[in-house]
């Protein structure tokens, strides 16, 4: 029953960990000489300014669990990993880790370019805590995993960056740690290698090892992890079930991104907002972002609304979306058509229509009005899209044309590709085995 | 600190493999390879002995004949000391990757620097031995028993100083330049190109100043053991320097240990 005991205890335990980095701003140009002259040697070794990378973070990881740490850039993920690896010490709080750690933080960090891959494997292995005999025993496996049989006796400086990383990864993973720390290193190597890395993680998991992964790949986190910790600006904001934490993260990212898009859109709008009345470009379909038209009808505001009528910049794929624009007619007009276009980031038209095409006879417009283009389900794949809105005559003479001035971000947890996501399902005849997930 | 110090013993395989790597990497890709380890001291020796035995020949102490041999006895350990310290000073900075990204015992790096340069010193000793046999100026075999003692003391002394330099250079990059300049001064303050008797004679009653230099005692010990005839009787001062070296090592290790946590951030 000892295995039960091992499983019950925490493999990694962080309690109230804070990490404060010191910045020596005042000492930027200072030298030893000036430090000695002004007698400030000791004082200069003290920080002038502090930066809190982690503040009061506690979480624990049970042995045998696979845990992901997610968060935006600069949220303290890598700092947490370095603390757990023991490379840096927490300013306050304690970090406890049970068992041998192998940290995949920088692959091949100790490689020396002038000597051969073989020699580097031995030295790297010793640095990671293996004995010479242990390395000897695993050597073939290491080389095979890195797919470097042919090049193992060549100096490492002749390796491509992929080869270098593969060898580094292979050595680190063959240390046979109890706790494996991984910092966004799966981006190395080709698809085949990435696949084998994932297999290796799965094998580790089966053997009851603890894995801690820092990554931006949310799909990987959901696929691999039993628990996810979300860090935001150095604080833990969520911890637990992967689906829930990833969801919380996406909501937060969406909110932040919406703010960002709103401000850049506002800026772009102002910059590109000549008084309506500008002549249209020769070929409007090829024109870049801009605005033109006679100005007799003015589009004063464009908002995108989610299911609940909230103004948003980021929507979930498949959710309803309303594009609403407020218009003002300087004088009553009889000949009026409203149009909307959706473009992807490369400028390809995803969809475009207007009231004329849709056979809606808009007869007249006067004064202030609001027009809503309601989409029941926005079946687009994740990505950034640009929106055109326009008011023009039946012949196409623009009153006010907003070209690519509005930004919409579609987010999705499915990793499908393309532009349009048809509603779909898969069906199988007999003889196809499907594992329920 | 003491626990870390005790762990140092466990790092033997790591130190060993890093030293081997350093030596291999240094000459990999050069045509003459290991020959440079012999060639460098030989070239230095030729230059110095030409200057002092041909150009400045009237200024020498007659006891120091054959002069090239005398010079070699002081110059070899000095070269070890000087290159060792220079490499210690930059050892942490140059391996920043290891310190920042891998759980790595940083004190290993200056120690590796001192050992790697010591290996070159041993290569130089082979030339010295060949030279002694060639000139027939052989050392006293009993004196030679002291030789490993001096080497060990110099090793401890260099590592102690090296740890301090390595730790401080991380915070003050100019130490590395300071060290190379200071070493030039230190070289001439040590009886290497002149005999200690000559130095004492020139300074008269102030000759005690020379003895404040710890390396004075090491250089003199090397010369007494390897060059000057008669039994070696510098044991007392040598042991004093040995005690000083151990203290320096402890102080150096203490400082290094104190600053250890700052390395990963400041390198």
XYZ file of C-alpha atoms in Angstrom:
704
model
C 0.000 0.000 0.000
C 3.034 2.241 -0.111
C 2.062 3.453 -3.547
C -1.151 4.816 -2.090
C 0.856 6.753 0.440
C 3.099 8.177 -2.229
C 0.100 9.211 -4.267
C -1.550 10.905 -1.336
C 1.320 13.230 -0.563
C 2.067 16.430 -2.405
C 4.871 16.226 -4.924
C 5.039 19.990 -5.243
C 3.875 22.337 -2.544
C 4.009 26.101 -2.794
C 2.807 27.985 0.220
C 2.395 31.733 0.185
C 5.233 32.157 -2.256
C 6.229 35.616 -3.337
C 9.088 36.478 -5.623
C 10.370 39.989 -5.789
C 12.873 40.911 -8.444
C 15.175 43.753 -7.748
C 15.962 46.323 -10.312
C 19.152 48.243 -9.994
C 18.041 51.231 -12.007
C 20.144 53.780 -10.204
C 23.230 51.718 -10.782
C 22.897 51.455 -14.510
C 26.123 53.216 -15.270
C 27.755 52.803 -11.908
C 31.028 50.973 -11.666
C 33.010 49.482 -8.872
C 35.172 52.570 -8.842
C 32.306 54.926 -8.250
C 30.813 52.531 -5.728
C 34.070 52.521 -3.787
C 34.571 56.250 -4.111
C 31.139 57.083 -2.821
C 31.366 54.321 -0.242
C 28.134 52.840 -1.513
C 29.335 49.331 -2.278
C 26.993 47.720 0.201
C 24.153 50.069 -0.565
C 24.505 49.420 -4.282
C 24.077 45.726 -3.704
C 20.643 46.576 -2.427
C 17.804 47.147 -4.848
C 16.515 50.563 -5.824
C 13.234 49.365 -7.167
C 11.374 46.146 -6.787
C 9.159 44.213 -9.111
C 6.803 41.594 -7.749
C 6.714 38.662 -10.148
C 4.685 36.423 -7.874
C 2.701 37.423 -4.881
C 1.330 35.101 -2.246
C 0.832 32.109 -4.514
C -0.064 28.780 -2.957
C -0.910 25.557 -4.667
C -0.025 21.940 -4.356
C 0.333 19.149 -6.828
C -0.271 15.591 -5.803
C 2.261 13.011 -6.921
C 1.325 11.500 -10.249
C -0.721 14.471 -11.404
C -0.169 16.478 -14.546
C -0.660 20.141 -13.905
C -0.656 23.071 -16.286
C 0.158 26.656 -15.440
C -1.444 29.134 -17.794
C -1.605 32.878 -17.912
C -0.774 35.816 -20.097
C 2.789 36.871 -20.847
C 4.432 38.275 -17.745
C 1.953 36.690 -15.367
C 4.715 34.880 -13.475
C 4.465 31.401 -14.979
C 8.140 30.983 -15.730
C 9.097 32.525 -12.424
C 6.968 29.909 -10.684
C 8.653 27.170 -12.659
C 12.131 28.461 -11.826
C 11.224 28.569 -8.160
C 9.990 24.992 -8.256
C 13.121 23.935 -10.125
C 15.180 25.566 -7.383
C 17.024 27.843 -9.781
C 15.851 30.887 -7.873
C 14.683 31.167 -4.302
C 11.369 32.641 -3.206
C 11.551 35.986 -1.459
C 8.995 34.805 1.056
C 7.092 31.563 1.471
C 8.267 28.039 0.883
C 8.575 25.708 -2.053
C 8.837 21.997 -1.363
C 9.403 19.359 -4.009
C 9.624 15.614 -3.412
C 11.940 13.586 -5.612
C 14.297 14.174 -8.492
C 13.411 17.130 -10.690
C 14.212 17.555 -14.333
C 13.460 20.968 -15.737
C 12.936 21.452 -19.448
C 13.347 25.178 -19.222
C 16.072 25.786 -21.707
C 17.011 22.789 -23.754
C 20.669 22.074 -24.187
C 21.573 24.942 -21.866
C 24.907 23.360 -21.003
C 25.925 22.257 -24.471
C 29.341 23.324 -25.602
C 29.388 24.037 -29.349
C 32.906 22.814 -30.028
C 32.584 19.272 -28.773
C 30.605 16.388 -30.158
C 27.010 15.521 -29.432
C 28.179 12.357 -27.715
C 30.417 14.209 -25.266
C 27.729 16.797 -24.665
C 25.196 14.120 -23.812
C 27.498 12.828 -21.091
C 28.282 16.244 -19.643
C 24.679 17.378 -19.842
C 23.551 14.160 -18.189
C 26.003 14.639 -15.341
C 24.819 18.227 -14.924
C 21.275 16.937 -14.627
C 22.357 14.533 -11.918
C 22.961 11.229 -13.673
C 26.023 9.112 -13.105
C 28.290 8.178 -15.948
C 27.072 4.601 -15.859
C 23.427 5.632 -15.964
C 24.116 7.748 -19.032
C 25.997 4.913 -20.676
C 23.031 2.651 -20.171
C 20.573 5.155 -21.638
C 22.845 6.573 -24.290
C 21.428 4.672 -27.263
C 17.896 5.470 -26.201
C 18.737 9.166 -25.891
C 20.280 9.307 -29.340
C 17.494 7.304 -30.882
C 14.828 9.507 -29.371
C 16.588 12.610 -30.697
C 16.950 10.945 -34.126
C 20.604 11.914 -34.246
C 22.301 8.562 -34.825
C 24.197 9.874 -37.830
C 25.343 13.125 -36.292
C 26.096 12.205 -32.714
C 29.864 12.424 -33.227
C 29.763 15.768 -35.000
C 30.403 18.939 -32.987
C 27.198 20.459 -31.689
C 27.939 23.760 -33.442
C 27.158 22.036 -36.743
C 23.660 21.081 -35.564
C 20.545 22.849 -36.735
C 18.546 24.485 -33.974
C 16.001 21.683 -34.204
C 18.677 19.024 -33.755
C 20.117 20.941 -30.817
C 16.760 21.198 -29.101
C 15.893 17.567 -29.772
C 19.108 16.388 -28.200
C 18.590 18.675 -25.211
C 15.036 17.457 -24.793
C 16.064 13.853 -25.131
C 18.753 14.085 -22.451
C 16.486 15.934 -20.051
C 13.644 13.473 -20.439
C 15.895 10.451 -19.986
C 17.032 11.692 -16.595
C 13.993 9.736 -15.391
C 12.800 12.382 -12.958
C 10.037 12.047 -10.427
C 8.941 15.562 -11.225
C 9.176 16.896 -14.755
C 8.958 20.642 -15.292
C 8.250 21.762 -18.842
C 8.393 25.361 -20.013
C 6.853 25.821 -23.428
C 9.342 23.585 -25.133
C 7.047 21.583 -27.338
C 7.481 24.138 -30.075
C 10.735 22.422 -31.018
C 11.127 19.912 -33.750
C 8.725 18.823 -36.438
C 5.253 17.420 -35.946
C 6.620 13.889 -35.590
C 8.935 14.867 -32.790
C 6.250 16.837 -30.987
C 4.074 13.781 -31.197
C 6.709 11.581 -29.605
C 7.235 14.160 -26.874
C 3.541 13.946 -26.079
C 3.780 10.164 -26.071
C 6.655 10.458 -23.643
C 4.588 12.681 -21.375
C 1.767 10.175 -21.530
C 4.205 7.424 -20.590
C 5.448 9.504 -17.659
C 1.901 9.985 -16.576
C 1.188 6.259 -16.732
C 4.210 5.590 -14.592
C 2.870 7.897 -11.903
C 5.313 10.755 -12.399
C 4.373 14.325 -11.690
C 4.435 16.735 -14.607
C 4.140 20.497 -14.464
C 3.676 22.287 -17.769
C 3.828 25.993 -18.481
C 2.258 26.677 -21.825
C 0.120 28.904 -23.962
C -1.298 25.925 -25.776
C -4.708 25.598 -24.154
C -5.603 22.572 -26.218
C -2.578 20.752 -24.831
C -3.522 21.762 -21.310
C -7.038 20.406 -21.652
C -5.800 17.258 -23.299
C -3.022 16.466 -20.853
C -3.681 18.044 -17.492
C -5.604 16.903 -14.434
C -5.390 20.314 -12.847
C -4.716 23.817 -14.125
C -3.456 26.854 -12.266
C -4.184 30.269 -13.711
C -1.843 33.125 -12.888
C -2.660 36.748 -13.541
C -0.137 39.466 -12.824
C 1.661 37.303 -10.286
C -1.450 36.187 -8.449
C -3.249 32.894 -8.597
C -6.751 33.580 -9.843
C -7.996 30.060 -10.502
C -6.939 26.528 -9.715
C -8.655 23.260 -10.463
C -10.523 21.524 -13.254
C -8.853 22.241 -16.641
C -12.091 23.029 -18.524
C -13.230 25.502 -15.929
C -9.860 27.252 -15.508
C -9.220 27.451 -19.241
C -12.696 28.907 -19.623
C -11.969 31.514 -16.956
C -8.731 32.344 -18.703
C -10.398 32.756 -22.096
C -13.052 35.008 -20.617
C -10.365 37.166 -19.072
C -8.317 37.222 -22.274
C -11.461 38.114 -24.235
C -12.218 40.977 -21.902
C -8.668 42.306 -22.129
C -8.552 41.841 -25.854
C -11.883 43.561 -26.307
C -10.526 46.566 -24.425
C -7.440 46.520 -26.582
C -9.382 46.257 -29.845
C -11.767 48.968 -28.733
C -8.946 51.403 -28.069
C -7.089 50.610 -31.297
C -10.327 50.780 -33.262
C -11.119 54.114 -31.716
C -7.659 55.321 -32.639
C -7.890 53.912 -36.167
C -11.380 55.335 -36.530
C -10.245 58.794 -35.587
C -7.214 58.609 -37.792
C -9.190 57.381 -40.771
C -12.235 59.463 -40.291
C -12.182 62.184 -42.845
C -15.342 64.193 -42.964
C -17.692 62.163 -45.126
C -17.746 63.653 -48.567
C -14.481 62.179 -49.713
C -14.480 60.619 -53.147
C -14.562 56.804 -53.191
C -11.443 54.925 -54.273
C -11.321 53.730 -57.885
C -11.966 50.128 -56.952
C -13.627 49.957 -53.537
C -13.326 46.188 -53.299
C -9.530 46.462 -53.311
C -9.322 49.513 -51.094
C -7.661 49.421 -47.706
C -9.211 50.609 -44.480
C -10.854 53.948 -44.848
C -14.050 55.914 -45.067
C -15.733 57.728 -47.885
C -19.142 58.917 -49.093
C -21.259 61.946 -49.746
C -22.069 62.374 -46.093
C -25.759 62.960 -46.691
C -26.280 59.931 -44.456
C -23.673 59.480 -41.755
C -22.853 56.282 -39.865
C -22.245 57.708 -36.421
C -21.504 54.598 -34.435
C -21.065 50.869 -34.948
C -21.367 48.395 -32.080
C -21.283 44.660 -31.895
C -23.609 43.058 -29.396
C -23.570 39.595 -27.917
C -26.486 37.381 -26.960
C -27.306 39.511 -23.948
C -27.092 42.816 -25.794
C -23.704 43.678 -24.308
C -21.266 45.549 -26.525
C -18.380 43.192 -27.269
C -15.303 42.921 -29.428
C -14.755 39.225 -28.844
C -17.390 36.584 -29.417
C -17.471 32.824 -29.175
C -17.685 30.929 -32.397
C -21.249 29.773 -32.971
C -22.761 32.397 -30.670
C -25.247 34.997 -31.922
C -23.943 38.427 -32.928
C -25.644 41.672 -33.759
C -23.917 44.429 -35.686
C -25.769 47.618 -34.936
C -25.099 50.951 -36.548
C -26.600 54.293 -35.757
C -27.125 56.535 -38.732
C -28.227 60.109 -39.165
C -29.670 61.492 -42.375
C -28.839 65.166 -42.874
C -31.853 65.334 -45.174
C -34.523 62.716 -45.876
C -33.416 60.256 -48.553
C -35.557 57.922 -50.663
C -32.882 55.807 -52.237
C -31.145 53.935 -49.392
C -29.455 50.543 -49.005
C -27.657 49.250 -45.885
C -24.771 46.827 -46.326
C -22.449 44.742 -44.182
C -19.273 42.820 -45.078
C -17.067 40.494 -43.042
C -13.437 40.020 -44.018
C -10.718 37.849 -42.555
C -7.280 39.126 -41.515
C -5.863 38.517 -44.993
C -8.614 40.652 -46.510
C -10.619 37.832 -48.078
C -14.341 38.453 -48.038
C -16.038 35.940 -45.757
C -19.517 37.243 -46.321
C -21.142 40.330 -47.734
C -24.694 41.393 -48.277
C -26.977 44.391 -48.245
C -30.650 45.108 -47.934
C -30.959 45.231 -51.710
C -29.425 41.786 -52.218
C -31.599 40.458 -49.425
C -34.626 41.951 -51.258
C -35.635 44.267 -48.457
C -37.119 47.398 -49.876
C -35.888 50.136 -47.608
C -37.858 53.049 -48.932
C -36.739 56.062 -47.017
C -34.651 57.336 -44.146
C -34.834 60.557 -42.225
C -33.252 61.836 -39.067
C -31.607 59.482 -36.568
C -32.070 55.729 -36.880
C -30.548 52.440 -35.842
C -30.012 49.445 -38.081
C -29.165 45.988 -36.744
C -27.690 43.137 -38.705
C -28.560 40.080 -36.630
C -26.639 36.827 -37.018
C -28.247 33.908 -35.207
C -25.057 31.853 -35.054
C -21.694 33.187 -36.078
C -20.214 29.995 -37.453
C -16.714 31.299 -38.073
C -13.499 29.668 -36.924
C -11.309 31.481 -34.411
C -9.542 34.540 -35.746
C -9.631 38.261 -36.197
C -12.134 39.668 -38.661
C -12.706 43.117 -40.059
C -16.161 44.516 -40.621
C -17.411 46.845 -43.381
C -20.610 48.778 -42.922
C -22.126 51.039 -45.521
C -25.119 53.115 -46.467
C -25.416 53.778 -50.163
C -27.819 54.187 -53.067
C -29.124 51.368 -55.215
C -26.501 52.221 -57.824
C -23.813 51.947 -55.172
C -23.018 55.627 -54.668
C -21.942 55.766 -51.041
C -23.503 58.047 -48.462
C -21.041 56.748 -45.893
C -18.815 53.744 -46.327
C -16.743 52.331 -43.452
C -14.160 50.064 -45.000
C -12.439 47.552 -42.645
C -12.758 50.025 -39.796
C -14.234 47.682 -37.207
C -12.582 44.675 -35.657
C -14.189 41.523 -34.388
C -12.383 38.681 -32.717
C -13.872 35.223 -32.785
C -12.596 32.788 -30.201
C -13.009 29.066 -30.050
C -11.590 26.148 -28.160
C -11.810 23.931 -31.199
C -8.673 23.922 -33.253
C -10.324 23.589 -36.635
C -9.004 25.601 -39.558
C -10.397 27.724 -42.374
C -12.989 30.482 -42.168
C -16.406 28.940 -41.946
C -17.480 26.223 -39.580
C -20.491 24.401 -40.971
C -22.683 22.738 -38.388
C -21.481 19.201 -38.652
C -21.197 15.737 -37.132
C -19.385 12.490 -37.918
C -21.069 9.202 -38.645
C -19.453 5.831 -38.835
C -20.514 2.486 -40.148
C -19.689 -0.608 -38.174
C -16.007 -1.660 -37.981
C -14.913 1.808 -36.967
C -14.146 1.829 -33.281
C -14.658 5.174 -31.571
C -13.414 5.854 -28.088
C -15.846 8.084 -26.201
C -14.077 11.134 -24.731
C 27.146 27.206 4.003
C 28.780 24.154 5.564
C 26.157 21.890 4.063
C 26.773 23.340 0.623
C 30.479 22.957 1.176
C 30.023 19.303 2.040
C 28.038 18.822 -1.140
C 31.013 20.001 -3.133
C 32.481 16.530 -2.805
C 29.501 15.086 -4.656
C 30.179 17.333 -7.603
C 33.461 15.566 -8.383
C 32.139 13.834 -11.530
C 30.638 17.109 -12.713
C 33.867 19.002 -12.097
C 35.825 16.262 -13.764
C 33.699 16.213 -16.889
C 33.637 20.001 -17.137
C 37.425 20.191 -16.882
C 37.777 17.559 -19.578
C 35.276 19.447 -21.703
C 37.183 22.695 -21.240
C 40.451 21.117 -22.251
C 38.944 19.341 -25.229
C 36.996 22.353 -26.393
C 39.936 24.696 -26.066
C 42.012 23.049 -28.730
C 39.290 21.486 -30.838
C 39.568 22.891 -34.312
C 43.134 24.133 -33.922
C 45.828 22.434 -35.979
C 48.409 22.082 -33.235
C 45.883 21.091 -30.587
C 47.357 20.147 -27.253
C 50.765 21.275 -28.445
C 49.732 24.837 -27.593
C 49.776 23.899 -23.920
C 53.484 23.297 -24.304
C 54.148 25.979 -26.815
C 52.731 28.915 -24.833
C 55.010 28.609 -21.802
C 57.948 27.758 -24.043
C 57.487 30.948 -26.034
C 57.164 33.044 -22.884
C 60.274 31.414 -21.524
C 62.268 32.160 -24.666
C 61.269 35.814 -24.641
C 61.985 36.390 -20.969
C 65.287 34.571 -20.977
C 66.409 36.445 -24.084
C 65.590 39.785 -22.498
C 67.144 39.008 -19.132
C 70.150 36.922 -20.101
C 71.148 38.748 -23.277
C 69.952 42.339 -23.060
C 69.837 42.917 -19.299
C 72.506 40.369 -18.469
C 74.520 42.574 -16.062
C 71.585 43.155 -13.792
C 71.074 39.558 -12.805
C 71.823 37.765 -9.570
C 74.669 35.321 -10.417
C 72.932 32.678 -8.302
C 70.180 32.472 -10.861
C 72.157 30.618 -13.526
C 70.919 28.996 -15.698
C 68.553 31.927 -15.791
C 65.944 30.403 -18.101
C 65.464 27.560 -15.642
C 65.179 29.931 -12.689
C 62.633 32.002 -14.542
C 60.607 28.967 -15.466
C 60.306 27.851 -11.854
C 58.517 31.092 -10.964
C 56.773 31.774 -14.235
C 54.914 28.471 -14.529
C 53.042 28.705 -11.228
C 52.440 32.403 -11.845
C 50.860 31.677 -15.229
C 48.585 29.156 -13.576
C 47.653 31.679 -10.912
C 47.066 34.567 -13.299
C 45.104 32.719 -15.988
C 43.193 30.882 -13.282
C 42.063 34.118 -11.638
C 41.209 35.736 -14.951
C 39.050 32.808 -15.908
C 37.434 32.640 -12.492
C 36.407 36.256 -12.813
C 34.402 35.578 -15.960
C 33.387 32.001 -15.201
C 29.881 32.837 -13.976
C 29.155 35.422 -16.634
C 30.208 33.142 -19.449
C 28.011 30.338 -18.185
C 25.023 32.546 -17.546
C 22.807 30.090 -19.345
C 23.609 27.345 -16.888
C 22.983 29.526 -13.887
C 19.771 31.023 -15.175
C 18.164 27.985 -16.737
C 19.491 24.902 -15.003
C 19.717 23.937 -11.373
C 23.448 24.133 -11.246
C 25.950 24.490 -8.398
C 27.600 27.733 -9.442
C 30.709 27.296 -7.276
C 31.730 24.473 -9.570
C 32.531 26.983 -12.320
C 35.424 28.883 -10.690
C 36.785 25.593 -9.366
C 36.718 24.150 -12.870
C 38.536 27.242 -14.134
C 41.311 26.782 -11.593
C 41.641 23.053 -12.264
C 41.666 23.472 -16.039
C 44.485 26.001 -15.796
C 46.244 23.722 -13.336
C 46.308 20.994 -15.980
C 48.153 23.389 -18.257
C 50.525 24.047 -15.395
C 51.220 20.315 -15.202
C 51.958 20.225 -18.924
C 54.412 23.044 -18.336
C 56.048 21.028 -15.566
C 56.908 18.356 -18.128
C 58.843 20.948 -20.094
C 60.505 22.116 -16.897
C 61.563 18.548 -16.070
C 62.917 18.026 -19.562
C 64.820 21.273 -19.273
C 66.262 20.325 -15.911
C 67.510 17.028 -17.265
C 68.949 18.780 -20.316
C 70.890 21.328 -18.272
C 71.799 18.791 -15.602
C 70.511 21.207 -12.940
C 68.442 18.712 -10.954
C 66.435 19.531 -7.799
C 67.100 17.917 -4.449
C 64.869 14.793 -4.271
C 64.037 15.428 -0.599
C 62.991 18.992 -1.355
C 60.692 17.636 -4.041
C 58.476 16.147 -1.328
C 57.442 19.702 -0.531
C 56.397 20.334 -4.100
C 52.867 18.838 -3.898
C 52.329 20.789 -0.670
C 53.037 24.069 -2.434
C 50.756 23.091 -5.317
C 47.906 22.284 -2.943
C 48.361 25.558 -1.072
C 48.406 27.525 -4.296
C 45.285 25.684 -5.428
C 43.365 26.531 -2.264
C 44.605 30.120 -2.380
C 43.590 30.568 -6.025
C 40.170 28.996 -5.555
C 39.496 31.185 -2.512
C 40.383 34.346 -4.377
C 38.653 33.056 -7.510
C 35.350 32.522 -5.688
C 35.407 36.110 -4.456
C 36.209 37.471 -7.903
C 33.614 35.302 -9.620
C 30.865 36.346 -7.217
C 31.681 40.042 -7.348
C 32.176 40.175 -11.113
C 28.540 39.198 -11.543
C 27.607 42.501 -9.912
C 30.521 44.622 -11.024
C 31.617 43.729 -14.511
C 34.665 45.967 -14.324
C 36.353 43.613 -11.882
C 37.422 41.516 -14.814
C 39.455 44.401 -16.253
C 40.638 45.411 -12.842
C 41.957 41.908 -12.223
C 44.002 41.673 -15.399
C 45.644 45.023 -14.668
C 46.218 44.242 -11.034
C 47.864 40.966 -11.991
C 50.507 42.763 -14.060
C 51.425 44.806 -11.016
C 51.338 41.737 -8.806
C 53.621 39.880 -11.223
C 56.408 42.413 -10.839
C 55.865 42.641 -7.094
C 56.678 38.943 -6.888
C 60.254 37.636 -7.253
C 59.856 35.852 -10.555
C 62.057 37.698 -13.027
C 64.397 38.675 -10.205
C 65.529 36.571 -7.280
C 64.134 37.334 -3.841
C 67.645 38.084 -2.618
C 67.988 40.732 -5.278
C 64.613 42.162 -4.374
C 65.506 42.274 -0.712
C 68.866 43.840 -1.518
C 67.322 46.572 -3.605
C 64.707 47.546 -1.040
C 67.089 47.359 1.932
C 65.293 47.852 5.218
C 61.918 47.977 3.495
C 62.284 44.469 2.140
C 59.533 43.256 4.517
C 57.072 44.839 2.102
C 57.810 42.086 -0.385
C 56.882 39.493 2.174
C 53.385 40.907 2.608
C 52.597 39.438 -0.772
C 51.270 35.910 -0.240
C 52.430 34.844 -3.647
C 55.978 35.892 -2.688
C 56.149 32.905 -0.375
C 54.736 30.538 -2.971
C 57.105 31.717 -5.695
C 60.088 31.533 -3.363
C 59.042 28.062 -2.256
C 58.872 26.874 -5.865
C 62.313 28.345 -6.563
C 63.845 26.924 -3.410
C 62.457 23.494 -4.125
C 63.020 23.297 -7.861
C 66.017 25.526 -8.429
C 68.195 26.645 -5.539
C 70.499 24.034 -4.014
C 70.438 23.122 -0.343
C 67.637 21.841 1.856
C 64.281 23.624 1.768
C 63.725 25.482 5.008
C 60.736 27.623 4.166
C 58.300 25.170 5.765
C 57.161 27.583 8.473
C 56.197 30.441 6.187
C 54.672 27.958 3.780
C 52.394 26.575 6.481
C 51.435 30.110 7.449
C 50.458 30.777 3.847
C 48.625 27.467 3.854
C 46.587 28.559 6.871
C 45.933 31.905 5.208
C 44.784 30.124 2.054
C 42.306 28.001 3.971
C 40.938 31.124 5.675
C 40.719 32.858 2.320
C 38.902 29.878 0.866
C 36.379 29.876 3.706
C 35.871 33.616 3.400
C 35.551 33.323 -0.352
C 33.088 30.490 -0.109
C 31.092 32.375 2.489
C 30.828 35.434 0.255
C 29.965 33.264 -2.733
C 27.287 31.487 -0.764
C 25.843 34.774 0.444
C 25.551 36.121 -3.076
C 24.532 32.819 -4.633
C 20.830 33.631 -4.895
C 21.533 36.825 -6.761
C 23.441 35.098 -9.559
C 20.440 33.772 -11.467
C 19.013 37.277 -11.573
C 22.127 39.349 -12.115
C 24.145 37.285 -14.578
